[in-house]
Short mmCIF file of C-alpha atoms and ligand atoms in Angstrom, two decimals:
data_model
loop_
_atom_site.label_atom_id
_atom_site.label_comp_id
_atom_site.label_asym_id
_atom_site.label_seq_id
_atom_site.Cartn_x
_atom_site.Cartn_y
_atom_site.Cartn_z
CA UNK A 1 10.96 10.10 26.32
CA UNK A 2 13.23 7.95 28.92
CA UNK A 3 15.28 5.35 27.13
CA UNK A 4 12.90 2.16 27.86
CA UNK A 5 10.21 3.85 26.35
CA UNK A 6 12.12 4.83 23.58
CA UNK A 7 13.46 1.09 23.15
CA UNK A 8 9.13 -0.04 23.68
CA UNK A 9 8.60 2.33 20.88
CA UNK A 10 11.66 0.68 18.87
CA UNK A 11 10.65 -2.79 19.11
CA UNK A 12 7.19 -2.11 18.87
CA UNK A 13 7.99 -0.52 15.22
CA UNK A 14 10.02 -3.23 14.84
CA UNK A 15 8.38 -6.39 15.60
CA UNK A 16 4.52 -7.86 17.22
CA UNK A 17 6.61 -9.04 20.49
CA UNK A 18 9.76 -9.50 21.71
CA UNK A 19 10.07 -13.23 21.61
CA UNK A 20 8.89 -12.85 17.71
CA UNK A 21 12.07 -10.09 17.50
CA UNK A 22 14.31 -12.43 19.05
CA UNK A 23 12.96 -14.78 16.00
CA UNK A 24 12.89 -12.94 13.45
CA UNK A 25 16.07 -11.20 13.65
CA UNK A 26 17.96 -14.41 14.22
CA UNK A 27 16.74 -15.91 10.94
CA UNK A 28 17.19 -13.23 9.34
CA UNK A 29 20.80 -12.55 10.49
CA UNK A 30 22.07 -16.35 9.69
CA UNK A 31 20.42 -16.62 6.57
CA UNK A 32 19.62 -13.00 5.07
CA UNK A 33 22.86 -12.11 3.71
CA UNK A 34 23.55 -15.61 1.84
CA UNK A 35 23.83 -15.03 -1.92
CA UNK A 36 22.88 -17.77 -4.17
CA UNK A 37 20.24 -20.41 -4.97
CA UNK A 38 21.72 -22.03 -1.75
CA UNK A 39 20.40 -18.93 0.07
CA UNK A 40 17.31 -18.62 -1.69
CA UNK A 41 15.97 -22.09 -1.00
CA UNK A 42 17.23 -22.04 2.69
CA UNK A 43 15.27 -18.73 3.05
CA UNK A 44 12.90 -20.36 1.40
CA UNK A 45 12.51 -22.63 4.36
CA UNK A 46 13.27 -20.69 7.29
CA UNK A 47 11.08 -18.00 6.19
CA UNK A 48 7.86 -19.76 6.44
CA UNK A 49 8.71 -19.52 10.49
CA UNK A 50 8.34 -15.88 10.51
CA UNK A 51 6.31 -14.56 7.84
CA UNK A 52 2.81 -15.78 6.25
CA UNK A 53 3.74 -18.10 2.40
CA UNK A 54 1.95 -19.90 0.61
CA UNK A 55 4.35 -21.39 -0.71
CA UNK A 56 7.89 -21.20 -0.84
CA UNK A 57 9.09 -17.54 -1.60
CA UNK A 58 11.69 -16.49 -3.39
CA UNK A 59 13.61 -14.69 -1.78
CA UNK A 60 16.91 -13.00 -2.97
CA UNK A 61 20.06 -11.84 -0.07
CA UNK A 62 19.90 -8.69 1.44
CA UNK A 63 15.69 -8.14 1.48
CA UNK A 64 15.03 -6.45 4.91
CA UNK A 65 11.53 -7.37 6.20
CA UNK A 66 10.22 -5.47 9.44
CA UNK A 67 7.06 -7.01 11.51
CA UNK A 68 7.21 -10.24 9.24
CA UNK A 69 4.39 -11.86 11.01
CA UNK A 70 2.49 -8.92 9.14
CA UNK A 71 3.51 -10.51 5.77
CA UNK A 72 1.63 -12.57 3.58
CA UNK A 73 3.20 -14.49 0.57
CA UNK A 74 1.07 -16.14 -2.47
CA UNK A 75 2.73 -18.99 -4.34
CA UNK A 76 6.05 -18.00 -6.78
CA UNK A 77 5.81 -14.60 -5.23
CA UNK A 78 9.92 -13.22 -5.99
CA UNK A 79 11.51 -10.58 -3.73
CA UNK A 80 14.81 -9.34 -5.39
CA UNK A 81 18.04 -8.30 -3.39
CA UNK A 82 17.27 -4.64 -1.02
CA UNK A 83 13.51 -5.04 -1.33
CA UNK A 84 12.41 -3.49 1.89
CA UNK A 85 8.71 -4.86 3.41
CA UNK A 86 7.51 -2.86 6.47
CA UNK A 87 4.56 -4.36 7.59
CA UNK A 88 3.26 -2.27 10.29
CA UNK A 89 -0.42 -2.84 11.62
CA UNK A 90 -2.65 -3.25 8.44
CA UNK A 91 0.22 -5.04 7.09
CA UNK A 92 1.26 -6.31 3.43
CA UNK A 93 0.03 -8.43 0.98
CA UNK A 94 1.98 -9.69 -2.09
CA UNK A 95 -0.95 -12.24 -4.63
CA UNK A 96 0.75 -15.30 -6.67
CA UNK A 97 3.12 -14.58 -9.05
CA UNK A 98 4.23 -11.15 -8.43
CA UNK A 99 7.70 -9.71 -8.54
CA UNK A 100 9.45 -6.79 -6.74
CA UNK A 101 12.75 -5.83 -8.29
CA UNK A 102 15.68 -4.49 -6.61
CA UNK A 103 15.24 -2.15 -4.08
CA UNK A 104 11.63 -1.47 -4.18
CA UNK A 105 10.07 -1.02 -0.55
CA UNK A 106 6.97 -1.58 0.43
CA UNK A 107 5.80 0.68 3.56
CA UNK A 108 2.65 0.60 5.49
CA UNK A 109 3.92 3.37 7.45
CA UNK A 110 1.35 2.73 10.27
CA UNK A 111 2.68 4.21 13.19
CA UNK A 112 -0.85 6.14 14.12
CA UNK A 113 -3.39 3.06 14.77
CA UNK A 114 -4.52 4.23 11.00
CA UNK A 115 -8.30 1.78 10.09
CA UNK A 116 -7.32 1.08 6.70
CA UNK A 117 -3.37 0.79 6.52
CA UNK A 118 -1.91 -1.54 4.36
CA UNK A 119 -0.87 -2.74 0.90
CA UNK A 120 -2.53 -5.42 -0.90
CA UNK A 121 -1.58 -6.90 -4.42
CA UNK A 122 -3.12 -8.66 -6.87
CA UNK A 123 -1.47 -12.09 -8.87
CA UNK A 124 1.15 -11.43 -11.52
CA UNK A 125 1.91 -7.92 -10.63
CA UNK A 126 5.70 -6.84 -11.66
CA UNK A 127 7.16 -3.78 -9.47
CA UNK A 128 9.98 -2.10 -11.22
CA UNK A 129 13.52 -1.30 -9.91
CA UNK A 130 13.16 1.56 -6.47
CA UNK A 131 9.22 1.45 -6.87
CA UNK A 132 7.99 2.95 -3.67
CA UNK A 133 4.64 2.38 -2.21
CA UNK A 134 3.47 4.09 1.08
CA UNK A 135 0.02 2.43 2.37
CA UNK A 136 -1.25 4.87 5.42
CA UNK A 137 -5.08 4.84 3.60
CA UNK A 138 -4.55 1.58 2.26
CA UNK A 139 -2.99 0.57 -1.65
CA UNK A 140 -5.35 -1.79 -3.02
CA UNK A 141 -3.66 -2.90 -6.29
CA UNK A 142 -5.64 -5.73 -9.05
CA UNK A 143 -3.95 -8.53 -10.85
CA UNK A 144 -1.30 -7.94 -13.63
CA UNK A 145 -0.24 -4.57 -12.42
CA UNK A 146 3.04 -3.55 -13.90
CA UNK A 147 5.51 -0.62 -12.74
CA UNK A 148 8.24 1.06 -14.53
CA UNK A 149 11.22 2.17 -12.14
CA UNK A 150 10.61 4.49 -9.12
CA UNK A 151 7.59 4.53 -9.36
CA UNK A 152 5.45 6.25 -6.02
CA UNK A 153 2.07 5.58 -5.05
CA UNK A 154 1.39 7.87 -1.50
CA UNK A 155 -1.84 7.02 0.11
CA UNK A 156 -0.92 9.94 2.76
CA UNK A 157 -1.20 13.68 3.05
CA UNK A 158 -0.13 16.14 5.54
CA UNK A 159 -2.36 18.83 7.06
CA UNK A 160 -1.03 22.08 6.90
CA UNK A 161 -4.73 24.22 7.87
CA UNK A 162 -2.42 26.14 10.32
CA UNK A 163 0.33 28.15 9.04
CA UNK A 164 1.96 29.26 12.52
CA UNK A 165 2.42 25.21 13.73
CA UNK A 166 4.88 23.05 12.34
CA UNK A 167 3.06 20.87 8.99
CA UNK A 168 4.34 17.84 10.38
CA UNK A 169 2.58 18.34 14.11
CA UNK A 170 -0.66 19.06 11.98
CA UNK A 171 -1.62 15.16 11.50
CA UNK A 172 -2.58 13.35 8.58
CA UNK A 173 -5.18 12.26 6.19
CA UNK A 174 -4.92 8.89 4.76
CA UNK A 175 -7.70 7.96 2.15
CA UNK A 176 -6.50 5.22 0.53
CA UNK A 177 -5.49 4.51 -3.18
CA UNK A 178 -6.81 1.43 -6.06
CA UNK A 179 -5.06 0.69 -8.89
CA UNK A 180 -7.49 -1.68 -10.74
CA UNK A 181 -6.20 -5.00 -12.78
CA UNK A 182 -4.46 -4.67 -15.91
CA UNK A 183 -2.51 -1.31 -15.16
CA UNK A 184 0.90 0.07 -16.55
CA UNK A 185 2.50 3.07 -14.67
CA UNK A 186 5.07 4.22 -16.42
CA UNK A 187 8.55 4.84 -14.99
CA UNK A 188 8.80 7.93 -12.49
CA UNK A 189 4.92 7.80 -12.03
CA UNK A 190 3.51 9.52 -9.08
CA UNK A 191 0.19 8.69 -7.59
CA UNK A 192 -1.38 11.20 -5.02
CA UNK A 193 -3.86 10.11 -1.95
CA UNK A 194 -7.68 9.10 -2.61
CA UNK A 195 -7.11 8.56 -6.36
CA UNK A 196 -8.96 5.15 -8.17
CA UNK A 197 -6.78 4.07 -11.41
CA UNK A 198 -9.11 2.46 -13.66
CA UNK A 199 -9.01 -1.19 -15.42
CA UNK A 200 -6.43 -1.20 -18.59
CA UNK A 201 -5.41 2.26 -17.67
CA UNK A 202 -2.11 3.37 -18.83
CA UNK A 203 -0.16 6.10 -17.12
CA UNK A 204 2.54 7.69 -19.11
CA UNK A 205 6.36 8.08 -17.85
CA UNK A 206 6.73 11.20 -15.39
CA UNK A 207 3.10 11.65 -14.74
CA UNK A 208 1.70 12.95 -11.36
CA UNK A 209 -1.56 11.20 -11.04
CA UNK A 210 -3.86 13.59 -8.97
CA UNK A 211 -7.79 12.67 -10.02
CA UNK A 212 -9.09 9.28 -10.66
CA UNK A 213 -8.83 8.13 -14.29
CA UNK A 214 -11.81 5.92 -15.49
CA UNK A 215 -10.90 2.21 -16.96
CA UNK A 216 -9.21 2.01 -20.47
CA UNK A 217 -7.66 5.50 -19.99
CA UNK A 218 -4.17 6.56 -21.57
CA UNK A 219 -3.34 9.94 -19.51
CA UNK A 220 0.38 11.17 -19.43
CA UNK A 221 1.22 14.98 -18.08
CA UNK A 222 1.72 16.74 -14.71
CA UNK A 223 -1.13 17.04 -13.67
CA UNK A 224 -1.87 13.55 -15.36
CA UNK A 225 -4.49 14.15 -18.67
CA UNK A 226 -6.12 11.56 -20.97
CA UNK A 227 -5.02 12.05 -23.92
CA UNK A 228 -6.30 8.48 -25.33
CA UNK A 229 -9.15 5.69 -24.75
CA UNK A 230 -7.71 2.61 -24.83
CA UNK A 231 -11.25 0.91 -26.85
CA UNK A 232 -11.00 3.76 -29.37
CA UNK A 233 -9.64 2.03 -32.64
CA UNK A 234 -8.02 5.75 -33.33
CA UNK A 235 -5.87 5.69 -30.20
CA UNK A 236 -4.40 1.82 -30.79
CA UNK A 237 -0.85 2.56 -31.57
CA UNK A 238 -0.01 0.79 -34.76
CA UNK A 239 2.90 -1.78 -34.22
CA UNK A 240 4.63 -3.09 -36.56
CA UNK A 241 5.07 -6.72 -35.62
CA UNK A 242 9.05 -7.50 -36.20
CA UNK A 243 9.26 -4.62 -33.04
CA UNK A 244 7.31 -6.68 -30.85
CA UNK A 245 9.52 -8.51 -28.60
CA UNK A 246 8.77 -11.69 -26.45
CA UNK A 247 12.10 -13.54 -24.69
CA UNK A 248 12.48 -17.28 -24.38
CA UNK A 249 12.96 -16.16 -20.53
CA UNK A 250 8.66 -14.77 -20.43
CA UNK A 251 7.99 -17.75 -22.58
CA UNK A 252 9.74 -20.24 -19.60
CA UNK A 253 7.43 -18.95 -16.75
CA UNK A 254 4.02 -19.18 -18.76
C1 LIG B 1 2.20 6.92 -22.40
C2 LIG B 1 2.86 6.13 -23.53
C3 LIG B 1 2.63 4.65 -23.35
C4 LIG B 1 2.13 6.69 -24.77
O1 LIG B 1 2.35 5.91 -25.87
P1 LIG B 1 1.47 6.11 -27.22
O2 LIG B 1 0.15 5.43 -27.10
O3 LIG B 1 2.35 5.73 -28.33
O4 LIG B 1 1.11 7.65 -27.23
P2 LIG B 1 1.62 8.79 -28.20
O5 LIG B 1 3.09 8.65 -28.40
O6 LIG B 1 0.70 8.77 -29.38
O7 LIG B 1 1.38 10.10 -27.32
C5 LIG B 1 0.15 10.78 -27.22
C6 LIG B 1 0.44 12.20 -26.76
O8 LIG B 1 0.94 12.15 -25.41
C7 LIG B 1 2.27 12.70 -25.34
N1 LIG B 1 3.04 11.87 -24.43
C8 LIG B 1 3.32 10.56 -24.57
N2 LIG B 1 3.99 10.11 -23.49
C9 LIG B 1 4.15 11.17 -22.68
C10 LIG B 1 4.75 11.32 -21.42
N3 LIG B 1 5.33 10.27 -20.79
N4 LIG B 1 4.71 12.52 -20.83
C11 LIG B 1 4.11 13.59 -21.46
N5 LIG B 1 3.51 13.49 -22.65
C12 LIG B 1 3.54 12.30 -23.25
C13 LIG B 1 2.78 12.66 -26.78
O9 LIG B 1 3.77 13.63 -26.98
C14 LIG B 1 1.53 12.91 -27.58
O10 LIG B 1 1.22 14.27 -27.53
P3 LIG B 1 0.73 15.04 -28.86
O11 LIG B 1 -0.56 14.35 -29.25
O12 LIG B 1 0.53 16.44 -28.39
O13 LIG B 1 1.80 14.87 -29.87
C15 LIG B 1 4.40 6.38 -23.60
O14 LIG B 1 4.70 7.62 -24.17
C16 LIG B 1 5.09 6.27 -22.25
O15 LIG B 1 5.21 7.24 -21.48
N6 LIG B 1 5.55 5.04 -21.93
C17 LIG B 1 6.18 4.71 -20.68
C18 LIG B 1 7.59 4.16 -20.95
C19 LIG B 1 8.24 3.64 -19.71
O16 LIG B 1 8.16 4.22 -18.65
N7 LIG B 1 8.90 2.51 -19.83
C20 LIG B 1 9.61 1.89 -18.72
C21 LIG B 1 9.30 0.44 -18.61
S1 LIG B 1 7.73 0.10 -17.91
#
């Protein structure tokens, strides 16, 4: 590859058009880096101009955000400091209310003209610290999701059919993964390609999710098992109430 089709390819991975580039990376360069609630509400501002908001974002220093214009913001959506948004073709949506923590990244990884790239989120979903979501088939996730940390959800697999080529010449499949409303993956959760996560599910810490779990299911392991029904009155862990804690902080933003 020359070097101006290596810099096509570059900005093309980078941006919709040059004049958007030019944009983009000139907003982002005076105001990305500025700490503070002074650099939150100017970003606040000068964001609208490149990426899709309902209202005005909050946005913390140091968020990297490649093809903004693929972007789409509901209302009090927060993006903590090193959250990384690559909205490739397909591109990314983030519903009301939801929060990524610090450096979670958000990948559409779209690169092959996939049909069904991109990552979608409900309202009130909460993405914890280095959750990592790659959405080649498409990550369609409901309202009120929550993540523990690095969490992964990989709506991509590699063909390997051949063993004398190289797997990552083979191509791709990409079917696409849901995570219905209501769901809690705990931390260090994986979540393999073409897998459905039903309503009220809970996934336990370290579990590599590999078939689809049905709503209301409580399934912890590698490969992930249900171990519980949610609706059973036998698997409701009994909590004592003095361990149940709620902050003043929760109890400001509802
Ligand atoms: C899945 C989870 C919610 C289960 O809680 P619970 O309803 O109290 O379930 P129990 O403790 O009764 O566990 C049921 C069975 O699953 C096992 N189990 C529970 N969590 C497990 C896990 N993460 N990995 C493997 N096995 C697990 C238990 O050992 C028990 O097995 P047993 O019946 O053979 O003794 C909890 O263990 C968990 O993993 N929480 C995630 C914590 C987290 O990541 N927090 C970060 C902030 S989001």
């Amino acid at each position: 590859m020359g070097i101006l089709q290596e810099l096509k390819y570059y900005l093309k991975s980078q941006s919709n058009s040059i004049p958007q580039y030019i944009l983009e990376q000139s907003i982002m360069t005076v105001l990305g880096g500025l700490p503070s609630l002074v650099g939150i509400g100017l970003r606040g501002i000068a964001y609208k101009a490149i990426l899709k908001s309902d209202g005005i974002p909050l946005i913390e220093h140091n968020v990297r955000l490649l093809s903004p214009s693929n972007i789409r913001l509901g209302k009090q959506v927060y993006l903590d400091s090193q959250v990384y948004l690559n909205a490739l073709p397909g591109g990314i949506t983030i519903g009301e209310g939801t929060n990524l923590m610090h450096g979670t990244i958000f990948h559409t990884f779209n690169y092959r003209g996939l049909p069904h790239a991109g990552i979608f989120t409900g309202k009130n979903c909460f993405f914890g610290e280095y959750t990592c979501i790659r959405g080649q088939g498409g990550v369609h996730i409901g309202d009120g999701v929550y993540t523990g940390t690095q969490v992964q959800i990989a709506a991509v697999n590699h063909v390997y059919d051949d063993p004398d080529k190289f797997i990552k010449d083979q191509g791709i499949t990409a079917e696409g993964i849901t995570i219905e409303d209501d769901v809690w993956l705990g931390s260090g959760v994986i979540v393999v390609d073409g897998v459905t996560i039903g309503k009220g599910s809970i996934v336990g810490a370290g579990a590599v999710v590999t078939k689809s779990l049905p709503p209301y299911s409580v399934a912890v392991g590698v490969p992930a098992k249900i171990v519980k029904d949610r609706r059973e009155a036998a698997a409701v862990r009994q909590q004592v109430a003095t361990q149940i804690h709620y902050g003043e902080l929760e109890q400001l933003r509802s």
